[in-house]
């Protein structure tokens, strides 16, 4: 007797179209990606401010063009004043870093409009994005834990 394989893709049924529309529309309100940011920068489109939430040293070594530095761990109820007319586009190291998510929650609690840039600086670099900073492309691609922290 031969067993019939079961679909892993269809094991959970797809959402109804109306539910999918609500979900993906809501998701787009919270996220953007490297390609969309690159397009807007290239075309001179305004209305957003890039915010690098990595540590200050990493920012100094390499960051997206025009990004402000605001380390995630330093954001609290008295964070430095940021543009209130622009949407803040927060990014961290990459998909394995939740610093931008944490920063977005803290800043949203202060009344800022926020979005997270999916992929972080890792995918910005992988997709050929221009960098500013004192090391630019020579900067480490990933976060490294300080010695003795394991």
PDB file of C-alpha atoms in Angstrom:
ATOM      1  CA  UNK A   1       0.000   0.000   0.000  1.00  0.00           C
ATOM      2  CA  UNK A   2       1.369   3.396  -1.011  1.00  0.00           C
ATOM      3  CA  UNK A   3       0.725   6.310   1.340  1.00  0.00           C
ATOM      4  CA  UNK A   4      -0.540   9.495  -0.201  1.00  0.00           C
ATOM      5  CA  UNK A   5       1.596  12.485   0.757  1.00  0.00           C
ATOM      6  CA  UNK A   6      -0.263  15.357   2.428  1.00  0.00           C
ATOM      7  CA  UNK A   7       0.344  18.936   1.419  1.00  0.00           C
ATOM      8  CA  UNK A   8       2.352  20.987   3.879  1.00  0.00           C
ATOM      9  CA  UNK A   9       1.350  24.145   1.989  1.00  0.00           C
ATOM     10  CA  UNK A  10      -2.368  23.461   2.187  1.00  0.00           C
ATOM     11  CA  UNK A  11      -2.468  21.820   5.645  1.00  0.00           C
ATOM     12  CA  UNK A  12      -3.926  25.083   6.931  1.00  0.00           C
ATOM     13  CA  UNK A  13      -6.472  26.478   4.487  1.00  0.00           C
ATOM     14  CA  UNK A  14      -5.893  29.867   2.907  1.00  0.00           C
ATOM     15  CA  UNK A  15      -7.749  32.758   4.495  1.00  0.00           C
ATOM     16  CA  UNK A  16     -10.869  34.093   2.864  1.00  0.00           C
ATOM     17  CA  UNK A  17     -10.097  36.901   0.417  1.00  0.00           C
ATOM     18  CA  UNK A  18     -11.656  39.561   2.656  1.00  0.00           C
ATOM     19  CA  UNK A  19      -9.610  38.361   5.642  1.00  0.00           C
ATOM     20  CA  UNK A  20      -6.410  38.301   3.571  1.00  0.00           C
ATOM     21  CA  UNK A  21      -7.128  41.831   2.333  1.00  0.00           C
ATOM     22  CA  UNK A  22      -7.480  43.109   5.916  1.00  0.00           C
ATOM     23  CA  UNK A  23      -4.371  41.270   7.103  1.00  0.00           C
ATOM     24  CA  UNK A  24      -2.040  42.314   4.300  1.00  0.00           C
ATOM     25  CA  UNK A  25      -3.317  45.889   4.270  1.00  0.00           C
ATOM     26  CA  UNK A  26      -2.681  46.125   8.021  1.00  0.00           C
ATOM     27  CA  UNK A  27       0.748  44.497   7.651  1.00  0.00           C
ATOM     28  CA  UNK A  28       1.781  47.107   5.058  1.00  0.00           C
ATOM     29  CA  UNK A  29       0.899  49.853   7.552  1.00  0.00           C
ATOM     30  CA  UNK A  30       3.625  48.529   9.906  1.00  0.00           C
ATOM     31  CA  UNK A  31       6.387  47.561   7.463  1.00  0.00           C
ATOM     32  CA  UNK A  32       8.355  48.701   4.472  1.00  0.00           C
ATOM     33  CA  UNK A  33      11.303  47.064   2.761  1.00  0.00           C
ATOM     34  CA  UNK A  34      14.744  47.858   1.403  1.00  0.00           C
ATOM     35  CA  UNK A  35      13.577  48.171  -2.219  1.00  0.00           C
ATOM     36  CA  UNK A  36      10.831  50.659  -1.347  1.00  0.00           C
ATOM     37  CA  UNK A  37      13.187  52.790   0.767  1.00  0.00           C
ATOM     38  CA  UNK A  38      15.842  52.736  -1.970  1.00  0.00           C
ATOM     39  CA  UNK A  39      13.259  53.795  -4.558  1.00  0.00           C
ATOM     40  CA  UNK A  40      12.005  56.714  -2.462  1.00  0.00           C
ATOM     41  CA  UNK A  41      15.556  57.909  -1.730  1.00  0.00           C
ATOM     42  CA  UNK A  42      16.529  57.641  -5.406  1.00  0.00           C
ATOM     43  CA  UNK A  43      13.423  59.571  -6.480  1.00  0.00           C
ATOM     44  CA  UNK A  44      13.827  62.252  -3.787  1.00  0.00           C
ATOM     45  CA  UNK A  45      10.513  61.363  -2.167  1.00  0.00           C
ATOM     46  CA  UNK A  46      10.133  62.837   1.313  1.00  0.00           C
ATOM     47  CA  UNK A  47       7.782  62.321   4.247  1.00  0.00           C
ATOM     48  CA  UNK A  48       9.877  59.812   6.157  1.00  0.00           C
ATOM     49  CA  UNK A  49      13.003  59.796   8.307  1.00  0.00           C
ATOM     50  CA  UNK A  50      15.331  56.803   8.526  1.00  0.00           C
ATOM     51  CA  UNK A  51      16.342  55.881  12.074  1.00  0.00           C
ATOM     52  CA  UNK A  52      19.182  53.448  12.799  1.00  0.00           C
ATOM     53  CA  UNK A  53      18.491  51.795  16.156  1.00  0.00           C
ATOM     54  CA  UNK A  54      21.788  49.886  16.384  1.00  0.00           C
ATOM     55  CA  UNK A  55      24.507  50.955  18.832  1.00  0.00           C
ATOM     56  CA  UNK A  56      26.321  54.250  18.180  1.00  0.00           C
ATOM     57  CA  UNK A  57      29.587  52.591  17.085  1.00  0.00           C
ATOM     58  CA  UNK A  58      27.845  50.471  14.450  1.00  0.00           C
ATOM     59  CA  UNK A  59      26.040  53.587  13.177  1.00  0.00           C
ATOM     60  CA  UNK A  60      29.338  55.504  12.931  1.00  0.00           C
ATOM     61  CA  UNK A  61      30.876  52.666  10.928  1.00  0.00           C
ATOM     62  CA  UNK A  62      28.028  52.330   8.408  1.00  0.00           C
ATOM     63  CA  UNK A  63      24.435  53.522   8.091  1.00  0.00           C
ATOM     64  CA  UNK A  64      21.831  54.291   5.458  1.00  0.00           C
ATOM     65  CA  UNK A  65      22.079  57.702   3.784  1.00  0.00           C
ATOM     66  CA  UNK A  66      20.587  60.436   5.947  1.00  0.00           C
ATOM     67  CA  UNK A  67      19.685  58.098   8.812  1.00  0.00           C
ATOM     68  CA  UNK A  68      19.612  59.386  12.372  1.00  0.00           C
ATOM     69  CA  UNK A  69      21.187  57.347  15.163  1.00  0.00           C
ATOM     70  CA  UNK A  70      18.919  56.417  18.057  1.00  0.00           C
ATOM     71  CA  UNK A  71      20.033  53.170  19.755  1.00  0.00           C
ATOM     72  CA  UNK A  72      17.005  51.076  20.666  1.00  0.00           C
ATOM     73  CA  UNK A  73      18.092  50.530  24.249  1.00  0.00           C
ATOM     74  CA  UNK A  74      18.214  54.281  24.863  1.00  0.00           C
ATOM     75  CA  UNK A  75      14.650  54.987  23.787  1.00  0.00           C
ATOM     76  CA  UNK A  76      12.415  55.764  26.734  1.00  0.00           C
ATOM     77  CA  UNK A  77       9.644  58.190  27.610  1.00  0.00           C
ATOM     78  CA  UNK A  78      12.086  61.102  27.267  1.00  0.00           C
ATOM     79  CA  UNK A  79      13.674  60.202  23.933  1.00  0.00           C
ATOM     80  CA  UNK A  80      15.321  62.954  21.916  1.00  0.00           C
ATOM     81  CA  UNK A  81      12.929  64.937  19.802  1.00  0.00           C
ATOM     82  CA  UNK A  82      12.381  63.383  16.400  1.00  0.00           C
ATOM     83  CA  UNK A  83      10.468  64.739  13.410  1.00  0.00           C
ATOM     84  CA  UNK A  84       6.738  64.516  14.128  1.00  0.00           C
ATOM     85  CA  UNK A  85       5.566  65.258  10.593  1.00  0.00           C
ATOM     86  CA  UNK A  86       7.488  62.346   9.071  1.00  0.00           C
ATOM     87  CA  UNK A  87       6.982  58.610   9.383  1.00  0.00           C
ATOM     88  CA  UNK A  88       9.978  57.158  11.201  1.00  0.00           C
ATOM     89  CA  UNK A  89      11.456  54.201   9.320  1.00  0.00           C
ATOM     90  CA  UNK A  90      13.343  52.127  11.875  1.00  0.00           C
ATOM     91  CA  UNK A  91      15.988  49.569  11.029  1.00  0.00           C
ATOM     92  CA  UNK A  92      18.384  47.330  12.894  1.00  0.00           C
ATOM     93  CA  UNK A  93      20.931  44.709  11.801  1.00  0.00           C
ATOM     94  CA  UNK A  94      18.691  42.319   9.874  1.00  0.00           C
ATOM     95  CA  UNK A  95      15.897  39.761  10.078  1.00  0.00           C
ATOM     96  CA  UNK A  96      17.323  38.190  13.250  1.00  0.00           C
ATOM     97  CA  UNK A  97      17.351  41.523  15.119  1.00  0.00           C
ATOM     98  CA  UNK A  98      14.259  42.756  16.934  1.00  0.00           C
ATOM     99  CA  UNK A  99      15.716  46.134  17.928  1.00  0.00           C
ATOM    100  CA  UNK A 100      13.655  47.964  15.314  1.00  0.00           C
ATOM    101  CA  UNK A 101      10.457  46.279  16.536  1.00  0.00           C
ATOM    102  CA  UNK A 102      11.179  47.240  20.130  1.00  0.00           C
ATOM    103  CA  UNK A 103      12.071  50.791  19.104  1.00  0.00           C
ATOM    104  CA  UNK A 104       8.919  51.086  17.014  1.00  0.00           C
ATOM    105  CA  UNK A 105       6.772  50.072  19.983  1.00  0.00           C
ATOM    106  CA  UNK A 106       8.482  52.581  22.285  1.00  0.00           C
ATOM    107  CA  UNK A 107       8.245  55.422  19.787  1.00  0.00           C
ATOM    108  CA  UNK A 108       4.632  54.624  18.874  1.00  0.00           C
ATOM    109  CA  UNK A 109       3.828  54.832  22.596  1.00  0.00           C
ATOM    110  CA  UNK A 110       5.199  58.394  22.447  1.00  0.00           C
ATOM    111  CA  UNK A 111       2.876  59.258  19.556  1.00  0.00           C
ATOM    112  CA  UNK A 112       5.296  58.911  16.626  1.00  0.00           C
ATOM    113  CA  UNK A 113       4.249  57.382  13.319  1.00  0.00           C
ATOM    114  CA  UNK A 114       6.536  54.397  12.733  1.00  0.00           C
ATOM    115  CA  UNK A 115       7.312  51.594  10.314  1.00  0.00           C
ATOM    116  CA  UNK A 116       9.967  48.903  10.422  1.00  0.00           C
ATOM    117  CA  UNK A 117      12.241  48.363   7.421  1.00  0.00           C
ATOM    118  CA  UNK A 118      12.318  44.617   6.821  1.00  0.00           C
ATOM    119  CA  UNK A 119      15.778  43.147   6.297  1.00  0.00           C
ATOM    120  CA  UNK A 120      17.620  45.921   8.138  1.00  0.00           C
ATOM    121  CA  UNK A 121      21.046  47.099   7.126  1.00  0.00           C
ATOM    122  CA  UNK A 122      21.984  43.505   6.223  1.00  0.00           C
ATOM    123  CA  UNK A 123      19.609  43.394   3.277  1.00  0.00           C
ATOM    124  CA  UNK A 124      20.270  47.031   2.412  1.00  0.00           C
ATOM    125  CA  UNK A 125      23.898  46.015   1.898  1.00  0.00           C
ATOM    126  CA  UNK A 126      23.093  42.703   0.183  1.00  0.00           C
ATOM    127  CA  UNK A 127      20.918  44.566  -2.310  1.00  0.00           C
ATOM    128  CA  UNK A 128      23.673  47.081  -3.086  1.00  0.00           C
ATOM    129  CA  UNK A 129      22.443  50.085  -1.115  1.00  0.00           C
ATOM    130  CA  UNK A 130      24.787  53.046  -0.641  1.00  0.00           C
ATOM    131  CA  UNK A 131      26.204  53.583   2.845  1.00  0.00           C
ATOM    132  CA  UNK A 132      27.504  56.497   4.856  1.00  0.00           C
ATOM    133  CA  UNK A 133      29.936  56.237   7.784  1.00  0.00           C
ATOM    134  CA  UNK A 134      33.640  55.907   8.415  1.00  0.00           C
ATOM    135  CA  UNK A 135      33.919  52.267   7.255  1.00  0.00           C
ATOM    136  CA  UNK A 136      30.925  51.973   4.896  1.00  0.00           C
ATOM    137  CA  UNK A 137      31.184  48.631   3.021  1.00  0.00           C
ATOM    138  CA  UNK A 138      34.173  47.593   5.185  1.00  0.00           C
ATOM    139  CA  UNK A 139      32.039  47.663   8.357  1.00  0.00           C
ATOM    140  CA  UNK A 140      31.029  44.351   9.926  1.00  0.00           C
ATOM    141  CA  UNK A 141      27.928  42.932   8.268  1.00  0.00           C
ATOM    142  CA  UNK A 142      26.526  41.445  11.479  1.00  0.00           C
ATOM    143  CA  UNK A 143      26.385  42.229  15.166  1.00  0.00           C
ATOM    144  CA  UNK A 144      29.071  40.485  17.219  1.00  0.00           C
ATOM    145  CA  UNK A 145      28.596  39.788  20.913  1.00  0.00           C
ATOM    146  CA  UNK A 146      31.194  41.414  23.161  1.00  0.00           C
ATOM    147  CA  UNK A 147      33.888  39.015  24.375  1.00  0.00           C
ATOM    148  CA  UNK A 148      32.893  37.150  27.526  1.00  0.00           C
ATOM    149  CA  UNK A 149      29.132  37.648  27.050  1.00  0.00           C
ATOM    150  CA  UNK A 150      28.397  34.068  25.982  1.00  0.00           C
TER     151      UNK A 150
END
